[in-house]
Amino acid sequence: MTPLPYARQSISQADIDAVVEVLRSDWLTQGPAIGRFERALATVCDAPHASAVCNGTAGLHLAYRGLGLGPGDRLWTSPNTFVATANCALMCGAEVDFVDIDPQTWNMSVAALEAKLDVAARDGQLPKIVVPVHFAGAPCDMPAIHALSRRYGFSVVEDAAHALGARIDGVPVGSCHWSQAAMLSFHPVKIITTAEGGAVLTRDADLDARVRLLRSHGVTRDATAMEGPAEGPWYYQQTELGYNYRITDLQAALGLSQLDRLDAFVARRRALADRYDRLLEGLPIVRPARRPGRESAWHLYVIRVPAGPGARARLVDGMHGAGIRVNVHYIPVHTQPHYRRLGFAPGDFPHAERYYAEAVSLPMYASLTDADQSRVAETLRRLLA
Ligand SMILES: *Cc1c(COP(=O)(O)O)cnc(C)c1O
């Protein structure tokens, strides 16, 4: 029996046909599918601007650069995230710091953020950008974070890599009603896929223009954006130092086709989460928190195994032995060797560290069958007995 993964893509014949159609067309890279994909993303997220890029990490880097993050600036995020969220700030030459998580929601604690801002304001060390991460697809408390951003004068970039399809009081994550920008990832384990791929959403036309400029070398063909006159129809100008962070037409066509099934993907994930809640009832574990008005996209279904040292590792080994490839999200970023060399140490963010010691991500993806899910639950029951 092939092992059950913790996550995987779901590819239909329509997805395959969409990619093949691009292969037979005139453009493999900067063709018409990209604009269509961007407009469809903007529509589903209810944001005016969406720029597709080569991966989610590039999206974060461009959002941070677009907001002017550079040497001498600070960016704060959650330690319970993938390393990319913090790394992109280092890539801008800025300093990174973290805000511990809420032990119930596993997202950045708003109370901890407020306390840290209060100290930073007194010391003149306020962050330029704060990056809440909608961990596992469960939305952060964006209205509260937005209120703090107004009071202390920082920008907010949402790491929404897990959260396409999530909603806050009915408002889609990615709409940027409480932030300057939001990043999506379309890696195959995420809600929809373009293989590698990502996007930056914003309500700010100037920020969107900067993201588009920087994703393509800082080069413009728009005469109104040039210094001095255009010298002819061949003419382009590099006005800033940018990158090649473009997505391809092949990927955009796949993403556009996947977006047709976004609602079905998220509905299936939600049904699986509800079913896990029932199947795991009574076990000595903590199930994901639910909050009224906050609809998760259920990228991950994480349980905590609080049975003391070694219990989590034994459970992971047991699940792997039974052909169920559970995973762990996330090793707190500040405990990584690269971050320890920057001065962070274990003990700095105790809630994230305690959470990490107990966390296990169970299989969660749209094509997971009820029968396979029941096997996951039965195996857990046996191993925890
Ligand atoms: C996947 C992910 C990223 C990076 O996205 P890529 O598309 O893999 O570059 C960033 N942050 C979080 C929380 C992620 O899960």
CSV table of C-alpha atoms and ligand atoms in Angstrom, one decimal:
chain,number,residue,atom,x,y,z
A,1,MET,CA,0.0,0.0,0.0
A,2,THR,CA,1.4,3.4,-0.9
A,3,PRO,CA,1.7,5.6,2.2
A,4,LEU,CA,-0.9,8.3,2.8
A,5,PRO,CA,0.9,11.7,2.5
A,6,TYR,CA,0.0,14.6,4.9
A,7,ALA,CA,-0.9,16.8,1.9
A,8,ARG,CA,-1.1,16.5,-1.9
A,9,GLN,CA,-2.4,18.2,-5.0
A,10,SER,CA,-5.6,17.3,-6.8
A,11,ILE,CA,-5.2,17.5,-10.6
A,12,SER,CA,-8.2,17.0,-12.9
A,13,GLN,CA,-8.4,16.4,-16.7
A,14,ALA,CA,-9.5,20.0,-17.1
A,15,ASP,CA,-6.2,21.1,-15.4
A,16,ILE,CA,-4.2,18.9,-17.7
A,17,ASP,CA,-6.1,20.2,-20.8
A,18,ALA,CA,-5.5,23.8,-19.7
A,19,VAL,CA,-1.8,23.3,-19.5
A,20,VAL,CA,-1.6,21.5,-22.8
A,21,GLU,CA,-3.5,24.3,-24.5
A,22,VAL,CA,-0.8,26.8,-23.4
A,23,LEU,CA,1.9,24.4,-24.6
A,24,ARG,CA,0.3,24.5,-28.1
A,25,SER,CA,-0.1,28.3,-28.0
A,26,ASP,CA,2.4,31.1,-28.9
A,27,TRP,CA,3.4,31.9,-25.3
A,28,LEU,CA,4.9,29.8,-22.6
A,29,THR,CA,5.8,32.6,-20.3
A,30,GLN,CA,4.2,36.1,-20.5
A,31,GLY,CA,1.0,35.2,-22.2
A,32,PRO,CA,-2.7,35.9,-21.7
A,33,ALA,CA,-3.3,33.2,-18.9
A,34,ILE,CA,-1.3,35.3,-16.4
A,35,GLY,CA,-3.6,38.3,-16.6
A,36,ARG,CA,-6.7,36.1,-16.5
A,37,PHE,CA,-5.4,34.2,-13.4
A,38,GLU,CA,-4.6,37.5,-11.7
A,39,ARG,CA,-8.1,38.9,-12.4
A,40,ALA,CA,-9.7,35.6,-11.1
A,41,LEU,CA,-7.6,35.7,-7.9
A,42,ALA,CA,-8.5,39.3,-7.3
A,43,THR,CA,-12.2,38.4,-7.7
A,44,VAL,CA,-12.2,35.4,-5.4
A,45,CYS,CA,-10.3,37.3,-2.8
A,46,ASP,CA,-12.3,40.5,-3.3
A,47,ALA,CA,-9.1,42.6,-3.7
A,48,PRO,CA,-8.6,45.2,-6.5
A,49,HIS,CA,-5.0,44.1,-7.3
A,50,ALA,CA,-3.3,40.6,-7.6
A,51,SER,CA,0.1,40.0,-9.0
A,52,ALA,CA,1.1,36.4,-9.7
A,53,VAL,CA,4.8,35.5,-9.0
A,54,CYS,CA,7.0,32.4,-9.3
A,55,ASN,CA,6.5,31.3,-5.7
A,56,GLY,CA,5.1,32.5,-2.4
A,57,THR,CA,8.5,33.3,-1.0
A,58,ALA,CA,9.1,35.7,-3.9
A,59,GLY,CA,5.7,37.2,-3.1
A,60,LEU,CA,6.7,38.0,0.4
A,61,HIS,CA,10.0,39.4,-0.7
A,62,LEU,CA,8.3,41.7,-3.2
A,63,ALA,CA,5.6,42.8,-0.7
A,64,TYR,CA,8.4,43.7,1.8
A,65,ARG,CA,10.5,45.5,-0.8
A,66,GLY,CA,7.4,47.2,-2.2
A,67,LEU,CA,6.7,48.6,1.2
A,68,GLY,CA,10.2,49.9,1.4
A,69,LEU,CA,11.7,47.4,4.0
A,70,GLY,CA,15.4,47.8,4.1
A,71,PRO,CA,18.5,48.1,6.3
A,72,GLY,CA,17.8,49.7,9.7
A,73,ASP,CA,14.1,48.5,9.6
A,74,ARG,CA,12.5,45.8,11.7
A,75,LEU,CA,9.9,43.1,10.7
A,76,TRP,CA,8.0,41.0,13.2
A,77,THR,CA,6.3,37.8,12.6
A,78,SER,CA,5.2,34.6,14.2
A,79,PRO,CA,7.8,31.9,15.1
A,80,ASN,CA,5.2,29.3,14.1
A,81,THR,CA,5.7,29.6,10.4
A,82,PHE,CA,7.8,28.4,7.5
A,83,VAL,CA,11.3,30.0,7.5
A,84,ALA,CA,10.5,32.0,4.3
A,85,THR,CA,8.3,34.5,6.2
A,86,ALA,CA,11.3,35.7,8.2
A,87,ASN,CA,14.0,35.0,5.7
A,88,CYS,CA,12.6,37.5,3.2
A,89,ALA,CA,13.1,40.3,5.7
A,90,LEU,CA,16.7,39.3,6.1
A,91,MET,CA,17.0,39.3,2.3
A,92,CYS,CA,15.9,43.0,2.4
A,93,GLY,CA,18.7,43.7,4.9
A,94,ALA,CA,16.2,44.3,7.7
A,95,GLU,CA,16.1,42.9,11.3
A,96,VAL,CA,13.7,40.1,12.2
A,97,ASP,CA,12.0,39.6,15.5
A,98,PHE,CA,9.1,37.4,16.6
A,99,VAL,CA,5.9,37.6,18.6
A,100,ASP,CA,4.9,34.5,20.5
A,101,ILE,CA,1.8,32.5,19.6
A,102,ASP,CA,-1.5,32.3,21.4
A,103,PRO,CA,-1.6,28.8,23.0
A,104,GLN,CA,-5.2,28.3,21.9
A,105,THR,CA,-5.2,29.5,18.3
A,106,TRP,CA,-1.5,28.8,17.5
A,107,ASN,CA,-1.5,32.1,15.6
A,108,MET,CA,0.4,35.3,16.7
A,109,SER,CA,-0.9,36.4,20.0
A,110,VAL,CA,-2.5,39.8,19.8
A,111,ALA,CA,-1.9,40.4,23.5
A,112,ALA,CA,1.8,39.6,23.1
A,113,LEU,CA,2.0,41.8,20.0
A,114,GLU,CA,0.4,44.7,21.9
A,115,ALA,CA,2.8,44.3,24.9
A,116,LYS,CA,5.8,44.1,22.6
A,117,LEU,CA,4.7,47.2,20.7
A,118,ASP,CA,4.3,49.1,23.9
A,119,VAL,CA,7.9,48.4,24.9
A,120,ALA,CA,9.2,49.0,21.4
A,121,ALA,CA,7.5,52.4,21.2
A,122,ARG,CA,9.2,53.5,24.4
A,123,ASP,CA,12.6,52.4,23.1
A,124,GLY,CA,12.0,53.9,19.6
A,125,GLN,CA,12.3,50.3,18.1
A,126,LEU,CA,8.9,49.9,16.4
A,127,PRO,CA,8.7,47.5,13.5
A,128,LYS,CA,8.1,48.8,9.9
A,129,ILE,CA,6.1,45.6,9.0
A,130,VAL,CA,4.2,43.0,11.1
A,131,VAL,CA,3.4,39.7,9.3
A,132,PRO,CA,0.6,37.7,10.8
A,133,VAL,CA,0.5,34.1,9.5
A,134,HIS,CA,-2.9,32.5,9.1
A,135,PHE,CA,-1.5,29.2,10.5
A,136,ALA,CA,-3.2,26.0,9.1
A,137,GLY,CA,-5.6,28.3,7.3
A,138,ALA,CA,-7.2,29.7,10.4
A,139,PRO,CA,-7.5,33.5,10.1
A,140,CYS,CA,-5.6,35.7,12.6
A,141,ASP,CA,-7.5,38.4,14.5
A,142,MET,CA,-7.0,40.9,11.7
A,143,PRO,CA,-9.4,43.6,13.0
A,144,ALA,CA,-7.3,43.8,16.2
A,145,ILE,CA,-4.0,43.7,14.4
A,146,HIS,CA,-5.2,46.4,12.1
A,147,ALA,CA,-6.2,48.6,15.0
A,148,LEU,CA,-2.7,48.2,16.5
A,149,SER,CA,-1.1,49.1,13.1
A,150,ARG,CA,-3.0,52.4,13.1
A,151,ARG,CA,-2.1,53.1,16.7
A,152,TYR,CA,1.7,52.3,16.3
A,153,GLY,CA,2.1,53.1,12.6
A,154,PHE,CA,3.4,49.9,11.0
A,155,SER,CA,2.3,48.1,7.8
A,156,VAL,CA,0.7,44.7,7.9
A,157,VAL,CA,1.5,41.9,5.3
A,158,GLU,CA,-0.5,38.8,5.7
A,159,ASP,CA,1.2,35.5,5.1
A,160,ALA,CA,-1.9,33.8,3.7
A,161,ALA,CA,0.0,30.8,2.2
A,162,HIS,CA,-2.4,28.5,4.1
A,163,ALA,CA,-5.5,30.6,3.8
A,164,LEU,CA,-6.9,30.9,0.3
A,165,GLY,CA,-10.6,30.4,0.9
A,166,ALA,CA,-10.6,31.4,4.5
A,167,ARG,CA,-13.0,34.1,5.8
A,168,ILE,CA,-13.2,36.6,8.6
A,169,ASP,CA,-16.9,37.4,9.3
A,170,GLY,CA,-17.6,36.5,5.7
A,171,VAL,CA,-14.8,38.6,4.2
A,172,PRO,CA,-12.2,36.6,2.2
A,173,VAL,CA,-8.7,36.4,3.5
A,174,GLY,CA,-6.6,38.2,0.8
A,175,SER,CA,-9.1,41.1,0.5
A,176,CYS,CA,-6.6,43.2,2.5
A,177,HIS,CA,-9.3,45.1,4.3
A,178,TRP,CA,-7.0,45.0,7.4
A,179,SER,CA,-3.6,44.9,5.8
A,180,GLN,CA,-1.4,46.5,3.1
A,181,ALA,CA,-0.8,43.2,1.3
A,182,ALA,CA,-1.4,39.5,1.5
A,183,MET,CA,0.7,36.7,0.0
A,184,LEU,CA,-0.6,33.4,-1.3
A,185,SER,CA,1.4,30.3,-2.2
A,186,PHE,CA,0.4,27.7,-4.8
A,187,HIS,CA,2.9,25.0,-3.8
A,188,PRO,CA,1.3,21.6,-4.4
A,189,VAL,CA,0.6,21.1,-0.7
A,190,LYS,CA,-1.4,24.3,-0.5
A,191,ILE,CA,-5.1,24.9,-1.2
A,192,ILE,CA,-4.7,25.3,-5.0
A,193,THR,CA,-1.5,24.6,-7.0
A,194,THR,CA,0.4,26.0,-9.9
A,195,ALA,CA,3.4,23.7,-9.1
A,196,GLU,CA,5.6,26.5,-7.8
A,197,GLY,CA,3.7,29.8,-7.7
A,198,GLY,CA,2.4,32.6,-5.5
A,199,ALA,CA,0.7,36.0,-5.6
A,200,VAL,CA,0.6,39.3,-3.9
A,201,LEU,CA,-2.8,40.9,-3.3
A,202,THR,CA,-3.3,44.5,-2.3
A,203,ARG,CA,-5.8,47.4,-2.3
A,204,ASP,CA,-2.9,49.9,-3.0
A,205,ALA,CA,-2.4,50.6,-6.7
A,206,ASP,CA,1.1,52.0,-6.1
A,207,LEU,CA,2.2,49.0,-4.1
A,208,ASP,CA,0.9,46.7,-6.9
A,209,ALA,CA,2.9,48.7,-9.5
A,210,ARG,CA,6.0,48.4,-7.4
A,211,VAL,CA,5.5,44.6,-7.0
A,212,ARG,CA,5.1,44.3,-10.8
A,213,LEU,CA,8.2,46.4,-11.5
A,214,LEU,CA,10.4,44.5,-9.0
A,215,ARG,CA,9.2,41.0,-10.1
A,216,SER,CA,10.7,41.7,-13.5
A,217,HIS,CA,14.2,43.2,-12.8
A,218,GLY,CA,13.0,46.7,-12.0
A,219,VAL,CA,12.7,47.2,-15.8
A,220,THR,CA,9.8,49.2,-17.3
A,221,ARG,CA,8.6,49.8,-20.8
A,222,ASP,CA,6.1,52.4,-19.6
A,223,ALA,CA,7.3,55.8,-20.9
A,224,THR,CA,5.5,57.6,-18.1
A,225,ALA,CA,7.6,55.7,-15.5
A,226,MET,CA,11.0,56.5,-17.2
A,227,GLU,CA,13.6,59.1,-16.3
A,228,GLY,CA,13.8,61.1,-19.5
A,229,PRO,CA,12.2,60.3,-22.8
A,230,ALA,CA,11.8,56.9,-24.4
A,231,GLU,CA,14.3,56.5,-27.3
A,232,GLY,CA,12.0,54.3,-29.4
A,233,PRO,CA,9.7,51.4,-29.5
A,234,TRP,CA,12.5,49.0,-28.4
A,235,TYR,CA,13.4,51.1,-25.4
A,236,TYR,CA,13.2,50.0,-21.8
A,237,GLN,CA,14.6,51.3,-18.6
A,238,GLN,CA,15.8,49.7,-15.4
A,239,THR,CA,14.8,52.2,-12.7
A,240,GLU,CA,15.4,49.9,-9.6
A,241,LEU,CA,17.2,46.7,-8.7
A,242,GLY,CA,14.6,43.9,-9.1
A,243,TYR,CA,14.4,40.2,-9.7
A,244,ASN,CA,13.1,37.6,-12.2
A,245,TYR,CA,10.2,36.5,-10.0
A,246,ARG,CA,7.7,36.0,-12.9
A,247,ILE,CA,5.3,33.1,-13.1
A,248,THR,CA,4.8,31.3,-16.5
A,249,ASP,CA,1.7,31.1,-18.6
A,250,LEU,CA,1.7,27.3,-18.1
A,251,GLN,CA,1.4,27.8,-14.4
A,252,ALA,CA,-1.2,30.5,-14.6
A,253,ALA,CA,-3.4,28.3,-16.8
A,254,LEU,CA,-3.1,25.5,-14.2
A,255,GLY,CA,-3.9,28.0,-11.4
A,256,LEU,CA,-6.9,29.4,-13.3
A,257,SER,CA,-8.3,25.9,-13.8
A,258,GLN,CA,-7.7,25.0,-10.2
A,259,LEU,CA,-9.5,28.1,-9.0
A,260,ASP,CA,-12.7,26.7,-10.6
A,261,ARG,CA,-12.6,24.1,-7.8
A,262,LEU,CA,-11.5,26.4,-5.0
A,263,ASP,CA,-15.0,26.2,-3.3
A,264,ALA,CA,-15.1,22.5,-3.7
A,265,PHE,CA,-11.6,22.1,-2.3
A,266,VAL,CA,-12.3,24.2,0.8
A,267,ALA,CA,-15.7,22.5,1.4
A,268,ARG,CA,-14.1,19.1,1.3
A,269,ARG,CA,-11.3,20.2,3.7
A,270,ARG,CA,-13.9,21.6,6.0
A,271,ALA,CA,-15.9,18.4,5.9
A,272,LEU,CA,-12.8,16.4,6.6
A,273,ALA,CA,-12.0,18.7,9.6
A,274,ASP,CA,-15.5,18.3,11.0
A,275,ARG,CA,-15.1,14.5,10.6
A,276,TYR,CA,-11.7,14.5,12.3
A,277,ASP,CA,-13.2,16.4,15.2
A,278,ARG,CA,-15.8,13.6,15.6
A,279,LEU,CA,-13.5,10.6,14.9
A,280,LEU,CA,-10.9,11.9,17.4
A,281,GLU,CA,-13.3,12.7,20.2
A,282,GLY,CA,-12.3,11.4,23.6
A,283,LEU,CA,-8.6,10.9,22.7
A,284,PRO,CA,-5.9,12.4,25.0
A,285,ILE,CA,-5.1,15.1,22.3
A,286,VAL,CA,-6.0,18.7,21.6
A,287,ARG,CA,-7.9,19.4,18.4
A,288,PRO,CA,-7.8,22.6,16.5
A,289,ALA,CA,-9.6,25.6,18.1
A,290,ARG,CA,-12.7,26.9,16.4
A,291,ARG,CA,-13.7,30.6,16.7
A,292,PRO,CA,-17.0,32.1,15.7
A,293,GLY,CA,-16.9,34.2,12.5
A,294,ARG,CA,-13.5,32.7,11.5
A,295,GLU,CA,-13.7,30.2,8.7
A,296,SER,CA,-10.5,28.3,8.2
A,297,ALA,CA,-9.4,27.1,4.8
A,298,TRP,CA,-8.1,23.9,6.6
A,299,HIS,CA,-4.7,23.7,4.9
A,300,LEU,CA,-3.6,21.6,7.9
A,301,TYR,CA,-5.4,19.6,10.6
A,302,VAL,CA,-3.0,19.7,13.5
A,303,ILE,CA,-3.4,17.9,16.8
A,304,ARG,CA,-1.4,18.3,20.0
A,305,VAL,CA,-0.2,15.3,21.9
A,306,PRO,CA,0.5,16.6,25.4
A,307,ALA,CA,1.5,13.2,26.9
A,308,GLY,CA,5.0,14.2,28.0
A,309,PRO,CA,8.5,14.1,26.4
A,310,GLY,CA,8.9,11.6,23.6
A,311,ALA,CA,5.1,11.0,23.1
A,312,ARG,CA,5.0,13.0,19.9
A,313,ALA,CA,8.0,11.3,18.4
A,314,ARG,CA,6.6,7.9,19.3
A,315,LEU,CA,3.3,8.7,17.7
A,316,VAL,CA,4.9,10.0,14.5
A,317,ASP,CA,7.1,6.8,14.3
A,318,GLY,CA,4.0,4.7,14.9
A,319,MET,CA,2.0,6.5,12.2
A,320,HIS,CA,4.9,6.3,9.7
A,321,GLY,CA,5.1,2.6,10.5
A,322,ALA,CA,1.4,2.2,9.6
A,323,GLY,CA,2.0,4.0,6.3
A,324,ILE,CA,0.6,7.4,7.3
A,325,ARG,CA,3.1,10.1,6.6
A,326,VAL,CA,2.1,12.6,9.2
A,327,ASN,CA,4.3,15.8,9.5
A,328,VAL,CA,5.1,18.5,12.0
A,329,HIS,CA,4.4,22.3,11.4
A,330,TYR,CA,6.4,24.2,12.4
A,331,ILE,CA,9.9,24.0,14.1
A,332,PRO,CA,9.9,27.5,15.6
A,333,VAL,CA,11.9,29.7,13.2
A,334,HIS,CA,14.0,31.3,16.0
A,335,THR,CA,15.4,27.9,17.0
A,336,GLN,CA,16.9,27.3,13.6
A,337,PRO,CA,20.8,27.5,13.5
A,338,HIS,CA,20.7,30.5,11.2
A,339,TYR,CA,18.5,32.4,13.6
A,340,ARG,CA,20.5,31.3,16.7
A,341,ARG,CA,23.5,32.8,15.1
A,342,LEU,CA,21.5,36.1,14.9
A,343,GLY,CA,21.1,35.9,18.7
A,344,PHE,CA,17.8,34.0,19.2
A,345,ALA,CA,17.8,31.1,21.7
A,346,PRO,CA,15.4,28.3,22.8
A,347,GLY,CA,13.2,29.8,25.5
A,348,ASP,CA,12.6,33.1,23.7
A,349,PHE,CA,9.1,32.2,22.6
A,350,PRO,CA,7.9,29.5,25.0
A,351,HIS,CA,4.3,29.0,23.7
A,352,ALA,CA,5.6,28.3,20.2
A,353,GLU,CA,8.2,25.9,21.5
A,354,ARG,CA,5.7,24.0,23.7
A,355,TYR,CA,3.3,23.9,20.8
A,356,TYR,CA,6.0,22.5,18.5
A,357,ALA,CA,6.9,19.8,21.0
A,358,GLU,CA,3.4,18.4,20.8
A,359,ALA,CA,2.2,19.1,17.2
A,360,VAL,CA,1.3,16.5,14.6
A,361,SER,CA,-0.2,17.4,11.2
A,362,LEU,CA,-2.6,14.6,10.1
A,363,PRO,CA,-3.3,13.9,6.4
A,364,MET,CA,-5.5,16.7,5.0
A,365,TYR,CA,-6.2,17.3,1.3
A,366,ALA,CA,-9.3,17.5,-1.0
A,367,SER,CA,-8.8,14.0,-2.4
A,368,LEU,CA,-8.5,12.2,1.0
A,369,THR,CA,-11.2,9.6,1.2
A,370,ASP,CA,-13.5,9.0,4.2
A,371,ALA,CA,-12.1,5.4,4.3
A,372,ASP,CA,-8.4,6.6,4.5
A,373,GLN,CA,-9.4,9.2,7.0
A,374,SER,CA,-11.0,6.5,9.2
A,375,ARG,CA,-7.8,4.5,9.0
A,376,VAL,CA,-5.9,7.5,10.2
A,377,ALA,CA,-8.2,7.9,13.2
A,378,GLU,CA,-8.2,4.2,14.0
A,379,THR,CA,-4.4,4.1,13.9
A,380,LEU,CA,-4.2,7.1,16.2
A,381,ARG,CA,-6.7,5.5,18.6
A,382,ARG,CA,-4.6,2.3,18.7
A,383,LEU,CA,-1.3,4.1,19.2
A,384,LEU,CA,-2.6,6.4,21.9
A,385,ALA,CA,-4.4,3.5,23.8
B,1,LIG,C1,4.4,27.6,1.7
B,1,LIG,C2,4.7,28.7,2.6
B,1,LIG,C3,5.5,29.8,2.3
B,1,LIG,C4,6.3,29.9,1.0
B,1,LIG,O1,5.6,29.6,-0.1
B,1,LIG,P1,6.4,29.0,-1.4
B,1,LIG,O2,5.4,29.1,-2.5
B,1,LIG,O3,6.8,27.6,-1.1
B,1,LIG,O4,7.6,29.8,-1.7
B,1,LIG,C5,5.6,30.9,3.1
B,1,LIG,N1,4.9,30.9,4.3
B,1,LIG,C6,4.2,29.8,4.7
B,1,LIG,C7,3.5,29.9,6.0
B,1,LIG,C8,4.0,28.7,3.9
B,1,LIG,O5,3.3,27.7,4.3
